Tab-separated table of C-alpha atoms in Angstrom:
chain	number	residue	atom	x	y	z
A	1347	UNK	CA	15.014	-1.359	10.220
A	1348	UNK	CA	12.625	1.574	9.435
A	1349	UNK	CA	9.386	2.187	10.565
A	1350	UNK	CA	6.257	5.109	10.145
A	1351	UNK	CA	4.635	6.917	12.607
A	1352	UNK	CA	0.729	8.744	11.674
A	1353	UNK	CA	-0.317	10.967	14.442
A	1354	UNK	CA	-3.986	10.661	14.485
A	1355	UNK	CA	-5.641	7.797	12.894
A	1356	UNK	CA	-8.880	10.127	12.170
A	1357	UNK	CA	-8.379	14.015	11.454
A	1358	UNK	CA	-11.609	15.865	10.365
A	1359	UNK	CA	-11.283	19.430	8.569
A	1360	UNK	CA	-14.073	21.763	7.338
A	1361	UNK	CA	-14.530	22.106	3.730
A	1362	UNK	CA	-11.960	24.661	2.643
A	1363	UNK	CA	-9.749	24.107	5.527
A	1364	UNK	CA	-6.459	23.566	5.710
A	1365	UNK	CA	-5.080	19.822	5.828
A	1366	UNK	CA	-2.187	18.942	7.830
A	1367	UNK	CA	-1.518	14.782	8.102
A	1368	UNK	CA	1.809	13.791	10.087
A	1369	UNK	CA	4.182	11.072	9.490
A	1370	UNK	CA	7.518	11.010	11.562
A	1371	UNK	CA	10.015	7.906	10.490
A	1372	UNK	CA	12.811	6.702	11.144
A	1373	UNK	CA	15.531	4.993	9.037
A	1374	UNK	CA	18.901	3.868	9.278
A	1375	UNK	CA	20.216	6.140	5.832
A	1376	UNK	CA	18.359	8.175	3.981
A	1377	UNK	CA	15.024	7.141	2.986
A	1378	UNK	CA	12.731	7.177	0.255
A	1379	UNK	CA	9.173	8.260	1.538
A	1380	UNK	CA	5.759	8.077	0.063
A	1381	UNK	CA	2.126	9.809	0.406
A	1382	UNK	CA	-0.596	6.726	-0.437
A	1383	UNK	CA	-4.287	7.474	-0.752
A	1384	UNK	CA	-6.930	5.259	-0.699
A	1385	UNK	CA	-10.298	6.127	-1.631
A	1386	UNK	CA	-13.365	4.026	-0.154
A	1387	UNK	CA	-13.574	0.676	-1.757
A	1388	UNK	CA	-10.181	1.155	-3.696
A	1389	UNK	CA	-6.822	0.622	-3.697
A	1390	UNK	CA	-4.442	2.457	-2.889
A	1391	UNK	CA	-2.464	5.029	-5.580
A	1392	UNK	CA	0.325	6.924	-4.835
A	1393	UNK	CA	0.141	11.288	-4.314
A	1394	UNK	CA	3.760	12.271	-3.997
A	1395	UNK	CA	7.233	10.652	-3.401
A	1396	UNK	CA	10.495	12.353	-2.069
A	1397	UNK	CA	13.692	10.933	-3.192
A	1398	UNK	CA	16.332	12.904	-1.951
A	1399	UNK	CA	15.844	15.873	-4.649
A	1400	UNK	CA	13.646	18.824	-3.397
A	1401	UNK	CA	12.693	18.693	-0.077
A	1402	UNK	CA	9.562	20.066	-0.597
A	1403	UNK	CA	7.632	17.574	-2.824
A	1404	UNK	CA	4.185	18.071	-4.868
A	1405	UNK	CA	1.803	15.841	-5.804
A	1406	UNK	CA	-1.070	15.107	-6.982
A	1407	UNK	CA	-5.042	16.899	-6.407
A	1408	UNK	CA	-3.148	20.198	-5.052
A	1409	UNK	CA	-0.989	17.783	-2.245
A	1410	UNK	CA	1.981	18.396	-1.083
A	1411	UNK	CA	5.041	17.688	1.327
A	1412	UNK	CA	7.884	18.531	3.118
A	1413	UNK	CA	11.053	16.462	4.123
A	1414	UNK	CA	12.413	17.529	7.590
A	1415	UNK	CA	15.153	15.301	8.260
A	1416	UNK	CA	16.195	17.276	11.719
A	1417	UNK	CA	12.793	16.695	12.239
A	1418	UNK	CA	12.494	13.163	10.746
A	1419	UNK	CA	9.109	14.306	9.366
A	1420	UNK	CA	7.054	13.952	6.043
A	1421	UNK	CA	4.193	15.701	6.809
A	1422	UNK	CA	0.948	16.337	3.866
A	1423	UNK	CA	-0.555	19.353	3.868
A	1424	UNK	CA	-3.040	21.207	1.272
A	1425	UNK	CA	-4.310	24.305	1.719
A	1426	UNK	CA	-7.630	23.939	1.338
A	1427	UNK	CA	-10.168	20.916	1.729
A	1428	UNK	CA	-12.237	19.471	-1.086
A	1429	UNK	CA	-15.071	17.192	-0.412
A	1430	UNK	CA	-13.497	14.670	-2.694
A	1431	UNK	CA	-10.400	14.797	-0.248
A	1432	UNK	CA	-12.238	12.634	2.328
A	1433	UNK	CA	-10.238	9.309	1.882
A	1434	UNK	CA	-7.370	7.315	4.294
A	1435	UNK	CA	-3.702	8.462	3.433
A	1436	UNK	CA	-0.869	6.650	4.183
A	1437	UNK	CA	2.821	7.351	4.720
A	1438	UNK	CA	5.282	4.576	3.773
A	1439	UNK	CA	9.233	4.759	3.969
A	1440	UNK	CA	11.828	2.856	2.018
A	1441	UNK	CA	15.395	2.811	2.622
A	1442	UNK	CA	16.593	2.152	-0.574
A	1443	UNK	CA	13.565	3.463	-3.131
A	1444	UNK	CA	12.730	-0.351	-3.624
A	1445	UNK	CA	8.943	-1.725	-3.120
A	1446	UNK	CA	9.897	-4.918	-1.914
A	1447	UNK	CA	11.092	-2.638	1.570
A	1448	UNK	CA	8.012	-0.429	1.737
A	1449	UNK	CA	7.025	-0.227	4.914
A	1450	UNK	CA	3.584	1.538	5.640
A	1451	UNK	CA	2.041	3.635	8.629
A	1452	UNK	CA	-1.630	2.623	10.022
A	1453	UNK	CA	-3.114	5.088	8.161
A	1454	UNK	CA	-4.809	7.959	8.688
A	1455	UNK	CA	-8.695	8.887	8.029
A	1456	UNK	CA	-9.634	11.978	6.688
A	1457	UNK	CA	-13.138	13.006	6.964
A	1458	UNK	CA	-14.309	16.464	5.339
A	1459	UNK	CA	-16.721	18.598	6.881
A	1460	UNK	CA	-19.584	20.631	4.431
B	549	UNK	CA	-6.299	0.594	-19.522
B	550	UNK	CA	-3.379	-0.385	-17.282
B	551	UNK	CA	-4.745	-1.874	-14.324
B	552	UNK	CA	-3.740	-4.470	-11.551
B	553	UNK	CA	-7.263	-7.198	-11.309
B	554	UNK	CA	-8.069	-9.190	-8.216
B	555	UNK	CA	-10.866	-11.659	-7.868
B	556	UNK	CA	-12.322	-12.235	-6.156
B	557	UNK	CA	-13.522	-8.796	-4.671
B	558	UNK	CA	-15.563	-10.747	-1.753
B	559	UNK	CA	-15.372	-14.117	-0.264
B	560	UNK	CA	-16.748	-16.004	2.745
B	561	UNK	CA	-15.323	-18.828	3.568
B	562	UNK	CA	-14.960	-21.340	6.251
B	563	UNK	CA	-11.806	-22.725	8.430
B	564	UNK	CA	-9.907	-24.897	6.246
B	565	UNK	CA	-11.273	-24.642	3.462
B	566	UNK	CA	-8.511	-24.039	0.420
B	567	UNK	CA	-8.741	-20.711	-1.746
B	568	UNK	CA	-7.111	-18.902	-4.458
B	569	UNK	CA	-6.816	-14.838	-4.697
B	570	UNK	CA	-6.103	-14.125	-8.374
B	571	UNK	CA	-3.834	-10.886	-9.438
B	572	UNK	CA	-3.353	-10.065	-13.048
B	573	UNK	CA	-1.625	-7.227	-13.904
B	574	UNK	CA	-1.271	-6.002	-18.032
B	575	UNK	CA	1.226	-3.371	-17.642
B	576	UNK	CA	4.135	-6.115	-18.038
B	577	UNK	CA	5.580	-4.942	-14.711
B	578	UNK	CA	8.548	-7.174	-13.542
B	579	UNK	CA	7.528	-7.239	-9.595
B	580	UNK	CA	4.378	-7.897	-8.124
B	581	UNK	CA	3.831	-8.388	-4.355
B	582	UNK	CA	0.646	-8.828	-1.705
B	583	UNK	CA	-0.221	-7.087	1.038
B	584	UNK	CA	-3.056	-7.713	3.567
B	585	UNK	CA	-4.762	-4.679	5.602
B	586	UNK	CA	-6.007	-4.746	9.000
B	587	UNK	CA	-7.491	-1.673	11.076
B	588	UNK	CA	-5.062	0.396	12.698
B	589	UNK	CA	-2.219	-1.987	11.496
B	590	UNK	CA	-1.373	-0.526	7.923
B	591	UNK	CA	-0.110	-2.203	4.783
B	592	UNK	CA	1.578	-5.415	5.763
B	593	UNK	CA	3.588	-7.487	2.983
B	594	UNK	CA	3.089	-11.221	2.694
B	595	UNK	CA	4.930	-12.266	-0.497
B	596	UNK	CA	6.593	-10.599	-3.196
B	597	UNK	CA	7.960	-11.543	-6.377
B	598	UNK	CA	10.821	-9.899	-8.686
B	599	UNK	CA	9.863	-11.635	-11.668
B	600	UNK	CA	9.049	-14.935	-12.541
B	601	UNK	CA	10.204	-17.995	-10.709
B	602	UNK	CA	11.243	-15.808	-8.378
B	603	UNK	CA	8.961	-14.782	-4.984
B	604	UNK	CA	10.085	-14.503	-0.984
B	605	UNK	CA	8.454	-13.823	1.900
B	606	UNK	CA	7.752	-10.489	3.508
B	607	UNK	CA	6.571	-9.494	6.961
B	608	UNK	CA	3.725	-11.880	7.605
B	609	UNK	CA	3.941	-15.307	5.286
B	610	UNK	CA	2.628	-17.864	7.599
B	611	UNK	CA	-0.121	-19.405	6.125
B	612	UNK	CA	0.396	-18.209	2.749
B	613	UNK	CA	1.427	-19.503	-0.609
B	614	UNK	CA	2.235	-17.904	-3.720
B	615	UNK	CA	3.371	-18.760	-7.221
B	616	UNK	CA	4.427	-16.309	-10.060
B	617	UNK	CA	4.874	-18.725	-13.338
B	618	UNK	CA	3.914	-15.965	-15.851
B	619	UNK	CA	4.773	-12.476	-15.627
B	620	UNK	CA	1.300	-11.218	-15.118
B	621	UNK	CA	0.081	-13.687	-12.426
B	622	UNK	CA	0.443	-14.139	-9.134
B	623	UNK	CA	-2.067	-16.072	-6.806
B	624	UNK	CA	-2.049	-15.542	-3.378
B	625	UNK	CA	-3.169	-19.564	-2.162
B	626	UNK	CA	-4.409	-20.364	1.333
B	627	UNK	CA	-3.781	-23.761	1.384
B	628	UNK	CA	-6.264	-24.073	5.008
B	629	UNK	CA	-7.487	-20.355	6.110
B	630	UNK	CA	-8.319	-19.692	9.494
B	631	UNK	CA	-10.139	-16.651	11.339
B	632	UNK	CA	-7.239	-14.596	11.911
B	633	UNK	CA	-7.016	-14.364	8.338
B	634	UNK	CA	-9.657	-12.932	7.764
B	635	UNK	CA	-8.244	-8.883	6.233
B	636	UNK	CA	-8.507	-7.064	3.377
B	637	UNK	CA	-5.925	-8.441	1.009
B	638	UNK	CA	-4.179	-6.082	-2.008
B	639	UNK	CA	-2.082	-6.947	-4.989
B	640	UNK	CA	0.365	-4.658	-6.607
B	641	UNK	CA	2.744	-4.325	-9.139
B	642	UNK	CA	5.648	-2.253	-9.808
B	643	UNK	CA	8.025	-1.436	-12.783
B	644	UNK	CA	11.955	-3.181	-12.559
B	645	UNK	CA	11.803	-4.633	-9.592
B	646	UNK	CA	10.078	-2.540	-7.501
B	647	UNK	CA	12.512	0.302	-8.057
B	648	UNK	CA	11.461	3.852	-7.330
B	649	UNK	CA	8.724	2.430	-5.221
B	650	UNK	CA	5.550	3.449	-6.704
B	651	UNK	CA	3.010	0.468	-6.652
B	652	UNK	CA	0.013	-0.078	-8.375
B	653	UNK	CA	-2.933	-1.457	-6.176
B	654	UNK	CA	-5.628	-3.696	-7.753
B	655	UNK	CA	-8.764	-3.071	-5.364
B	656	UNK	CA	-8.538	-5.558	-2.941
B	657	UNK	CA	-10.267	-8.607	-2.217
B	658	UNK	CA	-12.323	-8.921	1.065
B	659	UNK	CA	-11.988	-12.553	2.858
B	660	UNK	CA	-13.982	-13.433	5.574
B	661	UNK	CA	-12.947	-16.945	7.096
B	662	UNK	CA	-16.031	-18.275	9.663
């Protein structure tokens, strides 16, 4: 079975900032992992995916991440904060690239400061 | 415009009362699946479907129905709701059976059950 860890449910940045959000999983072969952002009274649309190509993955709005597998890591960074950044991201693992065995972290709130 | 449509968006209901979630999707997607989010607890599937005729449960089922008899429908039914379902519930679709992984979200439907 796999499962998603997100270190920090709320992480606030100043404007122009950089943005680091963590998600460590685990998985019993090599996974399929997803970036998920939700913006306030939406649903949710998906930012990057890694599927065993590049480790390091881009995505959408200037997003991007890196696949650590010593590390078991999927961490989303950007380099600098945008207002329009402030939403709840959320890392979700699949072991074999199918939806039906998505399996999502809590989330994590972003909140950016002027 | 391709879009996934729940409705409806807000509902207060009371215990045992039967109700019907709607999800429509136009962009002929083969899977379709629902989700219900709760603070701090993620993304948690309750029923998907691969196509039509053809559903199963996910993670959390009990107390749901579903029904997929046309390729762009599937109701989530809760044949007597009680407080502890009371979430914010998402549809979402994906291309051939959910393979890749990328969803599409409609925007959720808010139930509150008194």
């Amino acid at each position: 079975a796999q499962s998603v860890t997100q270190l920090g449910s709320h992480v606030s940045v100043s404007e122009g900032a950089l943005v680091l959000l963590r998600c460590n999983y685990s998985s019993s072969v090599p996974p399929y992992l997803f970036w998920y952002v939700q913006y306030p009274n939406q649903g949710l649309q998906l930012l990057l995916k890694y599927t065993s190509a590049a480790t390091l993955v881009k995505g959408i709005n200037g997003f991007e991440a890196e696949f650590k597998k010593s590390e078991t890591s999927f961490h989303l960074t950007k380099p600098s904060a945008h207002m329009s950044d402030a939403a709840e991201y959320f890392c979700a693992v699949s072991p074999s690239g199918s939806a039906r065995q998505l399996t999502f972290g809590s989330g994590t709130q972003l909140t950016v400061l002027p | 415009e391709a879009q996934v449509t729940q409705n409806p968006r807000y509902l207060i209901t009371v215990t045992g009362k039967k109700l019907t979630v709607t999800c429509s999707q136009n962009m002929n997607h083969e899977y379709m699946s629902w989700y219900r989010q709760d603070p701090g607890l993620g993304l948690r599937q309750i029923y998907y479907s691969m196509n039509v005729e053809v559903t199963d449960k996910g993670d959390v089922p009990e107390g749901y129905k579903v029904s997929r008899k046309e390729k762009r429908n599937f109701p989530l039914i809760l044949e007597s709701p009680s407080p502890n379902q009371t979430s914010l519930y998402f549809c979402a679709s994906s291309l051939a059976q959910g393979l890749g992984g990328e969803l599409f979200f409609g925007e959720g439907s808010r139930l509150t059950v008194l």
